[in-house]
mmCIF file of C-alpha atoms and ligand atoms in Angstrom:
data_model
loop_
_atom_site.group_PDB
_atom_site.id
_atom_site.type_symbol
_atom_site.label_atom_id
_atom_site.label_comp_id
_atom_site.label_asym_id
_atom_site.label_seq_id
_atom_site.Cartn_x
_atom_site.Cartn_y
_atom_site.Cartn_z
ATOM 1 C CA UNK A 1 97.714 109.617 75.375
ATOM 2 C CA UNK A 2 101.154 110.873 74.450
ATOM 3 C CA UNK A 3 103.645 110.957 77.312
ATOM 4 C CA UNK A 4 105.245 114.368 77.003
ATOM 5 C CA UNK A 5 106.812 116.610 79.622
ATOM 6 C CA UNK A 6 103.452 118.091 80.575
ATOM 7 C CA UNK A 7 101.984 114.668 81.290
ATOM 8 C CA UNK A 8 104.935 113.755 83.439
ATOM 9 C CA UNK A 9 104.651 116.996 85.393
ATOM 10 C CA UNK A 10 100.964 116.336 85.907
ATOM 11 C CA UNK A 11 101.687 112.867 87.290
ATOM 12 C CA UNK A 12 104.653 113.934 89.394
ATOM 13 C CA UNK A 13 102.697 114.903 92.533
ATOM 14 C CA UNK A 14 101.410 111.340 92.759
ATOM 15 C CA UNK A 15 104.811 109.750 92.884
ATOM 16 C CA UNK A 16 106.997 112.306 94.635
ATOM 17 C CA UNK A 17 107.855 112.285 98.275
ATOM 18 C CA UNK A 18 104.983 110.540 99.957
ATOM 19 C CA UNK A 19 104.027 106.911 100.421
ATOM 20 C CA UNK A 20 101.436 104.236 101.050
ATOM 21 C CA UNK A 21 101.266 100.704 102.391
ATOM 22 C CA UNK A 22 101.516 98.368 99.396
ATOM 23 C CA UNK A 23 101.583 94.919 101.018
ATOM 24 C CA UNK A 24 101.182 93.073 104.302
ATOM 25 C CA UNK A 25 103.066 90.033 105.616
ATOM 26 C CA UNK A 26 101.482 87.656 108.124
ATOM 27 C CA UNK A 27 103.246 84.479 109.246
ATOM 28 C CA UNK A 28 105.445 84.475 106.166
ATOM 29 C CA UNK A 29 102.615 84.992 103.679
ATOM 30 C CA UNK A 30 102.706 88.190 101.646
ATOM 31 C CA UNK A 31 99.343 89.757 100.852
ATOM 32 C CA UNK A 32 99.706 92.290 98.042
ATOM 33 C CA UNK A 33 97.958 95.572 98.651
ATOM 34 C CA UNK A 34 96.298 97.917 96.256
ATOM 35 C CA UNK A 35 98.758 99.006 93.600
ATOM 36 C CA UNK A 36 97.146 102.362 93.020
ATOM 37 C CA UNK A 37 96.470 104.499 89.993
ATOM 38 C CA UNK A 38 95.071 101.600 87.970
ATOM 39 C CA UNK A 39 91.795 100.601 89.582
ATOM 40 C CA UNK A 40 90.473 98.887 86.477
ATOM 41 C CA UNK A 41 93.333 96.423 86.252
ATOM 42 C CA UNK A 42 94.236 96.103 89.920
ATOM 43 C CA UNK A 43 93.728 92.578 91.259
ATOM 44 C CA UNK A 44 91.521 91.966 94.293
ATOM 45 C CA UNK A 45 93.358 92.637 97.553
ATOM 46 C CA UNK A 46 92.864 92.711 101.326
ATOM 47 C CA UNK A 47 93.566 96.461 101.247
ATOM 48 C CA UNK A 48 91.102 99.294 100.764
ATOM 49 C CA UNK A 49 91.748 101.051 97.468
ATOM 50 C CA UNK A 50 93.159 104.546 97.657
ATOM 51 C CA UNK A 51 93.085 107.252 94.998
ATOM 52 C CA UNK A 52 96.571 108.687 95.659
ATOM 53 C CA UNK A 53 99.188 108.831 98.344
ATOM 54 C CA UNK A 54 99.167 112.521 98.892
ATOM 55 C CA UNK A 55 99.046 113.606 102.527
ATOM 56 C CA UNK A 56 95.818 114.293 104.363
ATOM 57 C CA UNK A 57 96.226 117.668 106.051
ATOM 58 C CA UNK A 58 93.073 118.144 108.105
ATOM 59 C CA UNK A 59 91.975 115.867 110.938
ATOM 60 C CA UNK A 60 88.363 116.260 109.819
ATOM 61 C CA UNK A 61 88.991 115.014 106.266
ATOM 62 C CA UNK A 62 87.161 111.766 105.450
ATOM 63 C CA UNK A 63 90.428 110.528 103.943
ATOM 64 C CA UNK A 64 91.814 110.368 107.477
ATOM 65 C CA UNK A 65 90.047 107.056 107.976
ATOM 66 C CA UNK A 66 91.384 104.909 105.165
ATOM 67 C CA UNK A 67 92.825 107.319 102.573
ATOM 68 C CA UNK A 68 89.554 107.432 100.696
ATOM 69 C CA UNK A 69 89.025 103.674 100.434
ATOM 70 C CA UNK A 70 85.811 102.056 101.637
ATOM 71 C CA UNK A 71 86.258 98.284 101.466
ATOM 72 C CA UNK A 72 88.272 95.465 99.926
ATOM 73 C CA UNK A 73 87.353 92.205 98.221
ATOM 74 C CA UNK A 74 89.605 89.913 100.282
ATOM 75 C CA UNK A 75 90.733 89.451 103.868
ATOM 76 C CA UNK A 76 93.724 87.784 105.495
ATOM 77 C CA UNK A 77 93.628 85.369 108.433
ATOM 78 C CA UNK A 78 95.772 86.196 111.449
ATOM 79 C CA UNK A 79 96.054 84.385 114.765
ATOM 80 C CA UNK A 80 95.781 86.669 117.782
ATOM 81 C CA UNK A 81 99.320 87.074 119.111
ATOM 82 C CA UNK A 82 100.902 87.027 115.648
ATOM 83 C CA UNK A 83 102.543 90.000 114.009
ATOM 84 C CA UNK A 84 101.396 91.788 110.902
ATOM 85 C CA UNK A 85 104.051 93.650 108.936
ATOM 86 C CA UNK A 86 103.065 96.475 106.640
ATOM 87 C CA UNK A 87 105.362 97.375 103.742
ATOM 88 C CA UNK A 88 105.462 100.822 102.144
ATOM 89 C CA UNK A 89 106.360 101.365 98.479
ATOM 90 C CA UNK A 90 108.397 104.411 99.406
ATOM 91 C CA UNK A 91 108.735 106.710 102.389
ATOM 92 C CA UNK A 92 111.046 109.674 102.899
ATOM 93 C CA UNK A 93 109.981 111.587 106.024
ATOM 94 C CA UNK A 94 112.032 110.857 109.160
ATOM 95 C CA UNK A 95 110.082 112.919 111.712
ATOM 96 C CA UNK A 96 106.817 111.735 113.205
ATOM 97 C CA UNK A 97 105.045 108.803 114.834
ATOM 98 C CA UNK A 98 103.728 105.500 113.527
ATOM 99 C CA UNK A 99 100.318 104.478 114.864
ATOM 100 C CA UNK A 100 98.489 101.217 114.158
ATOM 101 C CA UNK A 101 94.775 100.960 114.830
ATOM 102 C CA UNK A 102 92.111 98.267 114.581
ATOM 103 C CA UNK A 103 88.321 98.343 114.306
ATOM 104 C CA UNK A 104 86.030 95.394 115.029
ATOM 105 C CA UNK A 105 83.352 94.766 112.445
ATOM 106 C CA UNK A 106 79.863 93.973 113.682
ATOM 107 C CA UNK A 107 79.686 91.160 111.177
ATOM 108 C CA UNK A 108 80.745 90.905 107.566
ATOM 109 C CA UNK A 109 83.255 93.040 105.744
ATOM 110 C CA UNK A 110 82.154 95.246 102.871
ATOM 111 C CA UNK A 111 79.525 97.930 103.122
ATOM 112 C CA UNK A 112 78.672 96.924 106.702
ATOM 113 C CA UNK A 113 82.253 97.471 107.900
ATOM 114 C CA UNK A 114 83.658 100.702 106.550
ATOM 115 C CA UNK A 115 85.181 101.892 109.842
ATOM 116 C CA UNK A 116 82.428 104.376 110.611
ATOM 117 C CA UNK A 117 81.657 104.967 114.275
ATOM 118 C CA UNK A 118 83.480 105.027 117.579
ATOM 119 C CA UNK A 119 85.270 101.715 117.236
ATOM 120 C CA UNK A 120 88.930 102.425 116.434
ATOM 121 C CA UNK A 121 91.580 101.526 118.986
ATOM 122 C CA UNK A 122 95.360 101.463 118.892
ATOM 123 C CA UNK A 123 97.363 98.258 119.060
ATOM 124 C CA UNK A 124 100.775 99.811 118.530
ATOM 125 C CA UNK A 125 102.394 103.229 118.376
ATOM 126 C CA UNK A 126 105.757 104.910 118.650
ATOM 127 C CA UNK A 127 106.804 108.565 118.568
ATOM 128 C CA UNK A 128 110.431 109.228 119.460
ATOM 129 C CA UNK A 129 112.543 106.065 119.350
ATOM 130 C CA UNK A 130 115.176 107.447 121.721
ATOM 131 C CA UNK A 131 116.367 110.624 123.369
ATOM 132 C CA UNK A 132 114.507 113.870 123.839
ATOM 133 C CA UNK A 133 115.331 115.786 120.659
ATOM 134 C CA UNK A 134 112.338 116.300 118.398
ATOM 135 C CA UNK A 135 114.579 117.932 115.775
ATOM 136 C CA UNK A 136 116.288 114.646 114.939
ATOM 137 C CA UNK A 137 115.740 111.439 113.039
ATOM 138 C CA UNK A 138 114.976 109.574 116.262
ATOM 139 C CA UNK A 139 111.408 108.913 115.221
ATOM 140 C CA UNK A 140 109.390 105.823 114.409
ATOM 141 C CA UNK A 141 108.790 107.034 110.852
ATOM 142 C CA UNK A 142 112.570 106.992 110.325
ATOM 143 C CA UNK A 143 112.422 103.227 110.868
ATOM 144 C CA UNK A 144 109.998 103.173 107.934
ATOM 145 C CA UNK A 145 112.420 105.321 105.879
ATOM 146 C CA UNK A 146 115.172 102.795 106.548
ATOM 147 C CA UNK A 147 113.232 99.512 106.310
ATOM 148 C CA UNK A 148 109.971 100.418 104.510
ATOM 149 C CA UNK A 149 108.322 98.166 107.108
ATOM 150 C CA UNK A 150 106.472 98.280 110.405
ATOM 151 C CA UNK A 151 105.608 95.158 112.383
ATOM 152 C CA UNK A 152 102.879 95.040 115.037
ATOM 153 C CA UNK A 153 101.517 92.304 117.257
ATOM 154 C CA UNK A 154 97.809 91.673 117.153
ATOM 155 C CA UNK A 155 97.041 91.387 120.892
ATOM 156 C CA UNK A 156 97.013 87.779 122.099
ATOM 157 C CA UNK A 157 93.737 88.173 123.948
ATOM 158 C CA UNK A 158 91.902 90.152 121.302
ATOM 159 C CA UNK A 159 88.485 88.605 120.712
ATOM 160 C CA UNK A 160 88.286 86.729 117.398
ATOM 161 C CA UNK A 161 86.356 88.275 114.535
ATOM 162 C CA UNK A 162 86.549 90.460 111.459
ATOM 163 C CA UNK A 163 88.655 93.573 111.902
ATOM 164 C CA UNK A 164 89.977 96.497 109.905
ATOM 165 C CA UNK A 165 93.602 97.391 110.518
ATOM 166 C CA UNK A 166 94.790 100.913 109.840
ATOM 167 C CA UNK A 167 98.426 101.931 109.500
ATOM 168 C CA UNK A 168 99.025 105.632 110.011
ATOM 169 C CA UNK A 169 102.180 107.664 109.493
ATOM 170 C CA UNK A 170 102.087 111.259 110.739
ATOM 171 C CA UNK A 171 104.837 113.350 109.130
ATOM 172 C CA UNK A 172 105.901 116.348 111.208
ATOM 173 C CA UNK A 173 108.784 117.709 109.115
ATOM 174 C CA UNK A 174 106.890 120.879 108.223
ATOM 175 C CA UNK A 175 106.267 122.982 111.299
ATOM 176 C CA UNK A 176 102.580 123.209 112.157
ATOM 177 C CA UNK A 177 101.667 121.483 108.886
ATOM 178 C CA UNK A 178 101.011 117.871 109.819
ATOM 179 C CA UNK A 179 100.724 115.305 107.039
ATOM 180 C CA UNK A 180 98.724 112.151 107.696
ATOM 181 C CA UNK A 181 99.064 109.001 105.633
ATOM 182 C CA UNK A 182 96.674 106.138 106.436
ATOM 183 C CA UNK A 183 95.698 102.909 104.724
ATOM 184 C CA UNK A 184 93.360 100.132 105.840
ATOM 185 C CA UNK A 185 93.129 96.382 105.300
ATOM 186 C CA UNK A 186 90.809 93.557 106.325
ATOM 187 C CA UNK A 187 91.960 90.773 108.675
ATOM 188 C CA UNK A 188 90.139 87.873 110.305
ATOM 189 C CA UNK A 189 91.483 87.371 113.822
ATOM 190 C CA UNK A 190 91.351 83.847 115.235
ATOM 191 C CA UNK A 191 91.994 82.683 118.784
ATOM 192 C CA UNK A 192 90.248 82.209 122.074
ATOM 193 C CA UNK A 193 90.707 85.730 123.459
ATOM 194 C CA UNK A 194 87.887 87.731 124.907
ATOM 195 C CA UNK A 195 89.343 91.218 125.172
ATOM 196 C CA UNK A 196 87.180 93.985 123.920
ATOM 197 C CA UNK A 197 88.606 97.430 124.347
ATOM 198 C CA UNK A 198 87.246 99.810 127.029
ATOM 199 C CA UNK A 199 85.285 102.688 125.557
ATOM 200 C CA UNK A 200 87.854 105.246 126.797
ATOM 201 C CA UNK A 201 90.233 103.797 124.241
ATOM 202 C CA UNK A 202 87.799 103.841 121.330
ATOM 203 C CA UNK A 203 87.824 106.651 118.775
ATOM 204 C CA UNK A 204 85.932 107.762 115.747
ATOM 205 C CA UNK A 205 88.042 108.490 112.643
ATOM 206 C CA UNK A 206 87.632 111.189 111.693
ATOM 207 C CA UNK A 207 88.119 112.831 114.236
ATOM 208 C CA UNK A 208 90.368 111.157 116.795
ATOM 209 C CA UNK A 209 92.095 114.335 117.995
ATOM 210 C CA UNK A 210 91.720 118.077 117.430
ATOM 211 C CA UNK A 211 93.861 119.758 114.784
ATOM 212 C CA UNK A 212 95.603 121.753 117.532
ATOM 213 C CA UNK A 213 96.537 118.662 119.552
ATOM 214 C CA UNK A 214 100.182 119.216 120.560
ATOM 215 C CA UNK A 215 101.061 115.872 118.944
ATOM 216 C CA UNK A 216 99.676 117.154 115.621
ATOM 217 C CA UNK A 217 100.373 120.862 115.494
ATOM 218 C CA UNK A 218 103.948 120.918 116.668
ATOM 219 C CA UNK A 219 107.013 122.810 115.529
ATOM 220 C CA UNK A 220 109.749 120.250 116.016
ATOM 221 C CA UNK A 221 112.373 122.907 115.223
ATOM 222 C CA UNK A 222 111.343 125.444 117.865
ATOM 223 C CA UNK A 223 113.562 124.059 120.596
ATOM 224 C CA UNK A 224 112.635 123.613 124.219
ATOM 225 C CA UNK A 225 110.493 120.561 123.580
ATOM 226 C CA UNK A 226 111.863 117.403 125.176
ATOM 227 C CA UNK A 227 109.091 114.895 124.727
ATOM 228 C CA UNK A 228 106.406 113.943 122.289
ATOM 229 C CA UNK A 229 103.004 112.370 122.918
ATOM 230 C CA UNK A 230 101.187 110.670 120.049
ATOM 231 C CA UNK A 231 97.706 112.092 119.408
ATOM 232 C CA UNK A 232 94.723 109.824 120.007
ATOM 233 C CA UNK A 233 95.646 108.334 123.356
ATOM 234 C CA UNK A 234 97.498 105.245 124.449
ATOM 235 C CA UNK A 235 97.395 101.599 123.498
ATOM 236 C CA UNK A 236 95.115 99.948 126.073
ATOM 237 C CA UNK A 237 97.391 98.528 128.753
ATOM 238 C CA UNK A 238 95.045 95.595 129.343
ATOM 239 C CA UNK A 239 96.147 94.028 126.065
ATOM 240 C CA UNK A 240 98.384 90.981 126.216
HETATM 241 C C1 NAG B 1 105.978 92.260 116.638
HETATM 242 O O1 NAG B 1 105.378 93.507 116.946
HETATM 243 C C2 NAG B 1 105.873 94.150 118.103
HETATM 244 C C3 NAG B 1 105.103 95.435 118.314
HETATM 245 O O2 NAG B 1 103.730 95.198 118.526
HETATM 246 C C4 NAG B 1 107.342 94.446 117.944
HETATM 247 O O3 NAG B 1 107.848 95.015 119.133
HETATM 248 C C5 NAG B 1 108.090 93.176 117.614
HETATM 249 O O4 NAG B 1 109.425 93.488 117.325
HETATM 250 C C6 NAG B 1 107.467 92.496 116.404
HETATM 251 N N1 NAG B 1 108.137 91.241 116.150
HETATM 252 C C7 NAG B 1 108.745 90.980 114.997
HETATM 253 C C8 NAG B 1 109.342 89.618 114.888
HETATM 254 O O5 NAG B 1 108.795 91.761 114.082
HETATM 255 CU CU1 CU B 2 105.492 113.308 101.642
#
């Protein structure tokens, strides 16, 4: 294929503006993620493959769960109580929350653990980082703009087992046009914890909140708003 201007224009939507998690760091070890756009030559990773890093716009879209990926070949060990740091290849939107979710597999990874069912729970989230002004850069996603990273603690008392971990950025820079970006990876949690999450804190993805949830359909420019609540509930306070 000849690379002419038309080809470049056709590829441009894939590389402009948005972003995806491209690696994970756990206890100093870097686990490369899916590199995208080259499935045939991509090495095995702990991350679900994804077809593009365009935004997901509707809460009911299947891509909400893991950006279209279904499973990965590898998994990474993590001790309960350790942090996992996700790294994005690029990210440019400074308004919106970061939410990190996990899902306990019944057994093995692969086709028996695709994240279907009411099993997703949050381990970490942040909306505004400070102040009360939604029309500002005081948002968790601005930390990702500046560092291309987000670090989260896997709860110390989380029961050991195979888990999916899902990093979600929700970009709110276009009024009433939310953009979701989510990727998933496979981790094996070790430890002696016994916490399983109360069912009130478990969600199905999709759909963890209605499209008209005020945390999703919000005009950050309208004025008068002084607080922001992430959609999909709180991190369970019983976690340690
Ligand atoms: C570990 O993750 C927590 C959030 O769960 C964060 O507050 C803390 O800063 C992280 N620690 C490091 C060393 O990144
Ligand atoms: Cu974008």
